CSV table of C-alpha atoms and ligand atoms in Angstrom, one decimal:
chain,number,residue,atom,x,y,z
A,949,ARG,CA,81.8,120.8,72.8
A,950,GLU,CA,82.9,117.9,70.6
A,951,PHE,CA,83.5,115.9,73.7
A,952,LEU,CA,80.1,116.6,75.2
A,953,LYS,CA,78.4,115.8,71.8
A,954,THR,CA,80.1,112.4,71.6
A,955,ILE,CA,79.1,111.4,75.1
A,956,SER,CA,75.5,112.7,74.7
A,957,THR,CA,75.1,110.7,71.5
A,958,ALA,CA,76.3,107.6,73.3
A,959,ALA,CA,73.8,108.3,76.1
A,960,VAL,CA,70.9,108.7,73.6
A,961,ALA,CA,71.7,105.4,72.0
A,962,ALA,CA,72.0,103.8,75.4
A,963,GLY,CA,68.6,105.3,76.4
A,964,MET,CA,66.9,103.8,73.4
A,965,GLY,CA,68.2,100.4,74.5
A,966,THR,CA,66.6,100.8,77.9
A,967,VAL,CA,63.2,101.5,76.4
A,968,ALA,CA,63.3,98.4,74.2
A,969,LEU,CA,64.3,96.1,77.1
A,970,ARG,CA,61.5,97.5,79.4
A,971,ALA,CA,58.9,95.8,77.2
A,972,HIS,CA,59.2,92.9,79.7
A,973,ALA,CA,58.9,93.6,83.5
A,974,ALA,CA,62.2,93.1,85.2
A,975,GLU,CA,62.6,90.5,88.0
A,976,PHE,CA,64.8,92.9,90.0
A,977,THR,CA,64.2,96.6,90.0
A,978,LEU,CA,67.1,98.5,91.7
A,979,ARG,CA,67.3,102.2,92.5
A,980,TYR,CA,70.5,104.2,92.1
A,981,ALA,CA,70.5,107.8,93.3
A,982,ASN,CA,73.0,110.6,92.8
A,983,ASN,CA,73.2,114.4,93.2
A,984,LEU,CA,74.5,115.4,89.8
A,985,PRO,CA,72.8,116.8,86.7
A,986,LEU,CA,71.8,114.4,83.8
A,987,GLN,CA,74.5,116.0,81.6
A,988,HIS,CA,77.4,115.1,83.9
A,989,PRO,CA,79.6,112.2,82.9
A,990,MET,CA,78.4,110.3,86.0
A,991,ASN,CA,74.9,110.1,84.7
A,992,LEU,CA,75.9,109.6,81.0
A,993,ARG,CA,78.0,106.6,82.1
A,994,ALA,CA,75.3,105.4,84.5
A,995,LYS,CA,72.7,105.3,81.7
A,996,GLU,CA,75.1,103.3,79.6
A,997,MET,CA,75.8,101.0,82.6
A,998,ALA,CA,72.1,100.4,83.2
A,999,THR,CA,71.6,99.4,79.6
A,1000,ARG,CA,74.6,97.0,79.8
A,1001,ILE,CA,73.1,95.5,83.0
A,1002,ALA,CA,69.7,95.0,81.4
A,1003,SER,CA,71.2,93.4,78.4
A,1004,GLU,CA,73.7,91.1,80.2
A,1005,SER,CA,71.0,90.0,82.7
A,1006,LYS,CA,68.6,89.4,79.7
A,1007,GLY,CA,66.2,91.9,81.1
A,1008,ARG,CA,66.1,90.4,84.6
A,1009,VAL,CA,67.5,93.6,86.2
A,1010,GLU,CA,66.3,97.1,85.7
A,1011,LEU,CA,68.6,99.7,87.2
A,1012,GLN,CA,66.7,102.9,87.7
A,1013,VAL,CA,68.9,106.0,87.7
A,1014,TYR,CA,67.7,109.0,89.7
A,1015,PRO,CA,70.0,112.0,89.0
A,1016,SER,CA,69.9,115.6,90.5
A,1017,SER,CA,69.0,114.5,94.1
A,1018,GLN,CA,65.5,113.5,92.8
A,1019,LEU,CA,65.1,111.1,95.7
A,1020,GLY,CA,66.3,113.7,98.3
A,1021,SER,CA,69.4,115.6,99.3
A,1022,ASP,CA,72.7,113.7,100.0
A,1023,THR,CA,71.8,113.8,103.7
A,1024,ASP,CA,68.4,112.2,103.1
A,1025,THR,CA,69.7,109.7,100.6
A,1026,LEU,CA,72.4,108.6,103.0
A,1027,SER,CA,69.6,107.6,105.4
A,1028,GLN,CA,67.7,105.9,102.6
A,1029,ILE,CA,70.5,103.7,101.6
A,1030,ARG,CA,71.2,102.8,105.2
A,1031,SER,CA,67.6,101.5,105.5
A,1032,GLY,CA,67.6,99.9,102.0
A,1033,ALA,CA,65.0,102.3,100.6
A,1034,VAL,CA,67.6,103.1,98.0
A,1035,ASP,CA,69.9,100.3,96.6
A,1036,PHE,CA,72.8,102.3,95.3
A,1037,PHE,CA,74.1,105.8,95.9
A,1038,THR,CA,77.3,107.7,94.8
A,1039,LEU,CA,78.5,109.9,97.6
A,1040,SER,CA,81.6,111.9,98.4
A,1041,PRO,CA,83.8,110.2,101.0
A,1042,LEU,CA,83.7,113.4,103.0
A,1043,ILE,CA,79.9,113.5,103.2
A,1044,LEU,CA,80.0,109.8,104.1
A,1045,GLY,CA,82.1,111.1,106.9
A,1046,THR,CA,79.0,112.3,108.7
A,1047,TYR,CA,78.3,108.6,109.2
A,1048,ILE,CA,81.8,107.0,108.9
A,1049,PRO,CA,84.4,109.7,110.0
A,1050,SER,CA,87.4,107.7,108.9
A,1051,ALA,CA,86.1,107.7,105.3
A,1052,GLN,CA,87.1,111.3,104.9
A,1053,ILE,CA,90.8,110.7,104.8
A,1054,SER,CA,91.0,111.0,101.0
A,1055,GLY,CA,89.8,114.6,101.2
A,1056,ILE,CA,92.7,116.2,103.1
A,1057,GLY,CA,93.5,119.5,101.5
A,1058,PHE,CA,96.4,119.6,99.0
A,1059,ALA,CA,97.1,115.9,99.6
A,1060,PHE,CA,97.1,114.5,96.1
A,1061,LYS,CA,99.2,116.3,93.5
A,1062,ASN,CA,97.9,114.6,90.4
A,1063,TYR,CA,95.6,111.8,89.2
A,1064,ASP,CA,98.4,109.3,89.1
A,1065,GLN,CA,98.6,109.6,92.9
A,1066,VAL,CA,94.8,109.6,93.3
A,1067,TRP,CA,94.2,106.4,91.5
A,1068,LYS,CA,97.2,104.6,93.0
A,1069,ALA,CA,95.9,105.5,96.4
A,1070,MET,CA,92.2,104.9,95.9
A,1071,ASP,CA,92.7,101.6,93.9
A,1072,GLY,CA,95.4,100.6,96.4
A,1073,ASP,CA,95.7,100.5,100.2
A,1074,LEU,CA,94.0,103.8,101.0
A,1075,GLY,CA,90.8,102.9,99.1
A,1076,ALA,CA,90.9,99.3,100.7
A,1077,HIS,CA,91.3,100.8,104.1
A,1078,VAL,CA,88.2,103.0,103.6
A,1079,ARG,CA,86.1,100.3,102.0
A,1080,LYS,CA,86.8,98.1,105.1
A,1081,GLN,CA,85.4,100.8,107.3
A,1082,ILE,CA,82.3,101.1,105.1
A,1083,GLU,CA,81.8,97.3,105.2
A,1084,ALA,CA,81.6,97.4,109.0
A,1085,THR,CA,78.2,99.1,108.4
A,1086,PRO,CA,75.0,98.0,106.5
A,1087,LEU,CA,76.7,99.6,103.4
A,1088,PHE,CA,79.5,98.5,101.0
A,1089,ALA,CA,81.4,100.3,98.3
A,1090,PHE,CA,82.3,98.8,94.9
A,1091,GLU,CA,86.1,98.7,94.2
A,1092,LYS,CA,86.5,101.6,91.8
A,1093,ILE,CA,85.7,105.0,93.2
A,1094,TRP,CA,84.1,107.4,90.7
A,1095,ASN,CA,85.7,110.8,89.9
A,1096,GLY,CA,84.6,114.1,91.3
A,1097,GLY,CA,87.6,116.1,90.3
A,1098,PHE,CA,90.1,118.6,91.6
A,1099,ARG,CA,88.2,121.5,93.2
A,1100,GLN,CA,88.2,125.2,92.6
A,1101,ILE,CA,86.6,128.1,94.5
A,1102,THR,CA,83.9,130.3,92.9
A,1103,THR,CA,82.6,133.6,94.3
A,1104,GLY,CA,79.9,136.1,93.5
A,1105,SER,CA,81.5,139.5,94.0
A,1106,LYS,CA,85.2,139.4,94.7
A,1107,ALA,CA,88.1,137.4,93.3
A,1108,LEU,CA,90.2,135.4,95.7
A,1109,ASN,CA,93.9,135.8,95.0
A,1110,LYS,CA,95.3,134.8,98.4
A,1111,PRO,CA,94.1,133.4,101.7
A,1112,ASP,CA,93.6,137.0,103.1
A,1113,ASP,CA,90.9,137.6,100.5
A,1114,MET,CA,88.8,134.8,101.9
A,1115,GLN,CA,88.8,135.9,105.6
A,1116,GLY,CA,85.2,135.8,106.8
A,1117,VAL,CA,83.8,135.1,103.4
A,1118,LYS,CA,80.7,133.0,103.6
A,1119,LEU,CA,81.3,129.9,101.5
A,1120,ARG,CA,79.0,126.9,100.9
A,1121,VAL,CA,80.6,123.6,101.7
A,1122,PRO,CA,79.0,120.1,101.5
A,1123,ALA,CA,77.8,118.7,104.8
A,1124,SER,CA,81.0,117.2,106.2
A,1125,PRO,CA,83.2,117.7,109.3
A,1126,LEU,CA,86.4,117.8,107.2
A,1127,TRP,CA,85.1,120.3,104.7
A,1128,THR,CA,84.0,122.7,107.5
A,1129,SER,CA,87.2,122.3,109.4
A,1130,MET,CA,89.3,122.9,106.3
A,1131,PHE,CA,87.5,126.1,105.3
A,1132,LYS,CA,87.6,127.4,108.9
A,1133,ALA,CA,91.3,126.8,108.9
A,1134,LEU,CA,91.6,128.8,105.7
A,1135,GLY,CA,89.8,131.7,107.5
A,1136,ALA,CA,86.5,131.5,105.6
A,1137,ALA,CA,83.1,131.2,107.1
A,1138,PRO,CA,81.9,127.9,105.8
A,1139,ALA,CA,78.2,127.0,105.8
A,1140,SER,CA,77.0,123.4,105.3
A,1141,VAL,CA,74.5,123.2,102.4
A,1142,ASN,CA,73.5,120.1,100.5
A,1143,PHE,CA,74.3,120.2,96.7
A,1144,SER,CA,70.5,120.2,95.9
A,1145,GLU,CA,70.2,123.6,97.7
A,1146,THR,CA,73.5,125.1,96.5
A,1147,TYR,CA,72.4,126.9,93.3
A,1148,SER,CA,69.6,128.7,95.1
A,1149,ALA,CA,71.8,129.5,98.2
A,1150,LEU,CA,74.2,131.3,95.7
A,1151,GLN,CA,71.4,132.9,93.8
A,1152,THR,CA,69.7,134.3,96.9
A,1153,HIS,CA,73.1,135.3,98.4
A,1154,ILE,CA,72.7,133.2,101.5
A,1155,VAL,CA,76.3,132.4,100.6
A,1156,GLU,CA,78.9,134.3,98.6
A,1157,GLY,CA,80.7,131.4,97.0
A,1158,GLU,CA,81.3,127.6,96.8
A,1159,GLU,CA,83.9,125.2,95.6
A,1160,ASN,CA,83.6,122.4,93.0
A,1161,PRO,CA,85.4,120.9,90.0
A,1162,LEU,CA,84.9,122.7,86.7
A,1163,SER,CA,82.8,119.8,85.3
A,1164,ILE,CA,80.3,120.3,88.1
A,1165,ILE,CA,80.3,124.1,87.9
A,1166,TYR,CA,79.6,123.7,84.2
A,1167,THR,CA,76.9,121.0,84.2
A,1168,ALA,CA,75.1,122.4,87.2
A,1169,LYS,CA,75.3,125.9,85.7
A,1170,LEU,CA,76.7,127.4,88.8
A,1171,TYR,CA,78.4,130.0,86.6
A,1172,GLU,CA,75.0,131.6,86.2
A,1173,VAL,CA,75.1,132.7,89.8
A,1174,GLN,CA,78.9,133.1,90.3
A,1175,LYS,CA,81.3,135.6,88.8
A,1176,HIS,CA,84.9,134.5,89.8
A,1177,CYS,CA,86.8,131.3,89.8
A,1178,ALA,CA,90.0,130.9,91.7
A,1179,LEU,CA,92.0,127.8,90.4
A,1180,THR,CA,93.2,126.5,93.7
A,1181,ASN,CA,93.0,122.7,93.1
A,1182,HIS,CA,92.7,122.6,96.8
A,1183,MET,CA,91.5,119.0,97.0
A,1184,TRP,CA,90.5,116.0,95.0
A,1185,ASP,CA,87.1,114.5,95.6
A,1186,GLY,CA,85.5,111.3,94.4
A,1187,PHE,CA,82.2,109.4,94.8
A,1188,TRP,CA,82.1,105.9,96.4
A,1189,PHE,CA,79.5,103.8,94.5
A,1190,LEU,CA,77.7,102.6,97.7
A,1191,GLY,CA,75.3,99.7,97.9
A,1192,ASN,CA,73.0,98.5,100.7
A,1193,ARG,CA,74.6,95.1,101.4
A,1194,ALA,CA,71.4,93.3,102.5
A,1195,SER,CA,69.7,94.3,99.3
A,1196,PHE,CA,72.7,93.3,97.2
A,1197,ASP,CA,73.1,90.0,99.0
A,1198,ARG,CA,69.6,89.0,98.1
A,1199,LEU,CA,70.5,89.1,94.4
A,1200,PRO,CA,71.6,85.8,92.7
A,1201,LYS,CA,75.4,85.5,92.4
A,1202,ASP,CA,75.5,85.8,88.6
A,1203,ILE,CA,73.5,89.0,88.8
A,1204,GLN,CA,75.8,90.4,91.5
A,1205,GLN,CA,78.7,89.8,89.2
A,1206,ILE,CA,77.1,91.5,86.2
A,1207,ILE,CA,76.4,94.6,88.3
A,1208,ARG,CA,79.8,94.7,89.9
A,1209,SER,CA,81.6,94.5,86.5
A,1210,ALA,CA,79.3,97.0,84.9
A,1211,VAL,CA,79.7,99.5,87.8
A,1212,ASN,CA,83.5,99.2,88.0
A,1213,ASP,CA,83.9,99.5,84.2
A,1214,ALA,CA,81.7,102.6,84.1
A,1215,ALA,CA,83.8,104.1,86.8
A,1216,ALA,CA,86.9,103.7,84.8
A,1217,LYS,CA,85.4,105.5,81.8
A,1218,GLN,CA,83.8,108.2,84.0
A,1219,ARG,CA,87.1,108.9,85.7
A,1220,GLN,CA,88.6,109.8,82.3
A,1221,ASP,CA,85.5,111.8,81.1
A,1222,VAL,CA,85.8,114.1,84.2
A,1223,GLN,CA,89.5,114.5,83.9
A,1224,ASP,CA,89.1,115.5,80.2
A,1225,LEU,CA,86.2,117.8,80.9
A,1226,ASP,CA,88.0,119.6,83.7
A,1227,ALA,CA,91.0,120.1,81.4
A,1228,HIS,CA,88.9,121.7,78.7
A,1229,LEU,CA,86.2,123.7,80.4
A,1230,ARG,CA,88.1,126.8,81.3
A,1231,GLY,CA,87.4,128.2,77.8
A,1232,GLU,CA,83.7,127.3,77.9
A,1233,LEU,CA,83.3,128.8,81.3
A,1234,SER,CA,85.1,132.0,80.3
A,1235,GLY,CA,82.8,132.2,77.4
A,1236,VAL,CA,79.7,132.3,79.7
A,1237,GLY,CA,81.2,135.0,81.9
A,1238,LEU,CA,83.2,133.3,84.6
A,1239,ALA,CA,86.4,135.3,85.4
A,1240,PHE,CA,89.4,133.0,86.2
A,1241,ASN,CA,92.4,133.8,88.3
A,1242,GLU,CA,95.3,131.5,89.3
A,1243,PRO,CA,96.4,132.1,92.9
A,1244,ASP,CA,99.5,130.5,94.3
A,1245,PRO,CA,98.2,127.2,95.9
A,1246,ALA,CA,101.2,127.2,98.2
A,1247,LEU,CA,99.8,130.2,100.1
A,1248,PHE,CA,96.6,128.3,100.8
A,1249,ARG,CA,98.5,125.1,101.7
A,1250,LYS,CA,100.7,127.2,104.1
A,1251,LYS,CA,97.6,128.8,105.8
A,1252,LEU,CA,96.2,125.3,106.4
A,1253,ALA,CA,99.5,124.0,107.8
A,1254,ASP,CA,100.0,127.1,110.0
A,1255,SER,CA,96.5,126.7,111.5
A,1256,GLY,CA,97.3,123.2,112.7
A,1257,PHE,CA,94.8,121.6,110.3
A,1258,TYR,CA,97.1,118.7,109.3
A,1259,GLY,CA,98.2,117.9,112.8
A,1260,GLU,CA,94.6,117.9,114.0
A,1261,TRP,CA,93.4,115.5,111.3
A,1262,GLN,CA,96.4,113.3,111.6
A,1263,LYS,CA,95.4,112.8,115.2
A,1264,LYS,CA,91.8,112.1,114.3
A,1265,PHE,CA,92.5,109.5,111.6
A,1266,GLY,CA,95.3,108.0,113.7
A,1267,PRO,CA,98.9,107.2,112.7
A,1268,GLN,CA,98.2,104.0,110.9
A,1269,ALA,CA,95.7,105.5,108.5
A,1270,TRP,CA,97.8,108.6,108.1
A,1271,ALA,CA,100.8,106.5,107.1
A,1272,ILE,CA,98.7,104.8,104.4
A,1273,LEU,CA,97.8,108.3,103.0
A,1274,GLU,CA,101.3,109.5,103.1
A,1275,LYS,CA,102.6,106.4,101.3
A,1276,TYR,CA,100.9,107.8,98.2
A,1277,THR,CA,101.1,111.6,98.8
A,1278,GLY,CA,104.5,112.0,100.4
A,1279,THR,CA,104.9,113.6,103.8
A,1280,LEU,CA,102.1,116.1,104.6
A,1281,VAL,CA,102.8,117.3,108.1
B,1071,LIG,O1,78.2,118.7,96.9
B,1071,LIG,C1,79.1,119.0,96.1
B,1071,LIG,O2,79.7,120.1,96.1
B,1071,LIG,C2,79.5,117.9,95.2
B,1071,LIG,C3,78.5,117.7,94.1
B,1071,LIG,O3,80.7,118.2,94.6
B,1071,LIG,C4,79.6,116.7,96.0
B,1071,LIG,O4,78.9,115.8,95.9
B,1071,LIG,C5,80.7,116.6,97.0
């Protein structure tokens, strides 16, 4: 609670700055879309970042932040950023995989053991490898990936203690080949649903469960429509801060530099915010009725391995990319 209060206060202060600077029409109005609630650290840091950009550009740039999939689902927004209708978009590397398959490599199940491995890989050669693939399209990604968090599985009626418990269970996964493949390999029945539709899909029992980091389960209030949470830490996920390159290239160089620094600095803060939130939220979520259990992750990891999941994706990504991943995670297959 203290933590949330502190970042909310910062965001309110930041918001007031925006109002004052809007007195003069900006020369460049840029649109940034994301799928997360206003209360999530992504949007609190984005607000702060927009204020910094307005101030450092002396009011020349207005960065408009559209949270909660206001401009459309992730699938829609990915089309919009490709055409330039949206300037910036934070998107999971795995959902980006519907457009750039090789971008999914950071989402391999049980690959990263801790944040130290994650940031070394994503700020190092693995991230560079993926950004190069992104740059071969009309998009680009800023250097610092934002934090999604380590993911846990929630369900509505039954607790998942071992892979056997999830056989045939209908689970919502984001729209992404790797996500679908992984939950099929675990024996579940995955259904691709955009995040914007996830709360209602759970509420109306179109699906029985879903998986997300605690910070997202909390800020998107998924606990209202879920009963159990299995702490599996089955994968880490992030959000590339994507830009439409043509629209970014049209900006003066000094403005580009102001934006780049503000976005990367905000990412560094947001990474820690999410890590802290995820570490503290179990108590909060128990308090609002979510029942936690701690299955042995090794059982899920083994189920994945036995199904041939790792071998299949190693082949798809190719030996070179796989070697970059394993440089950070250790041997996976
Ligand atoms: O869609 C999800 O589950 C979310 C919010 O975690 C992502 O953007 C991948």
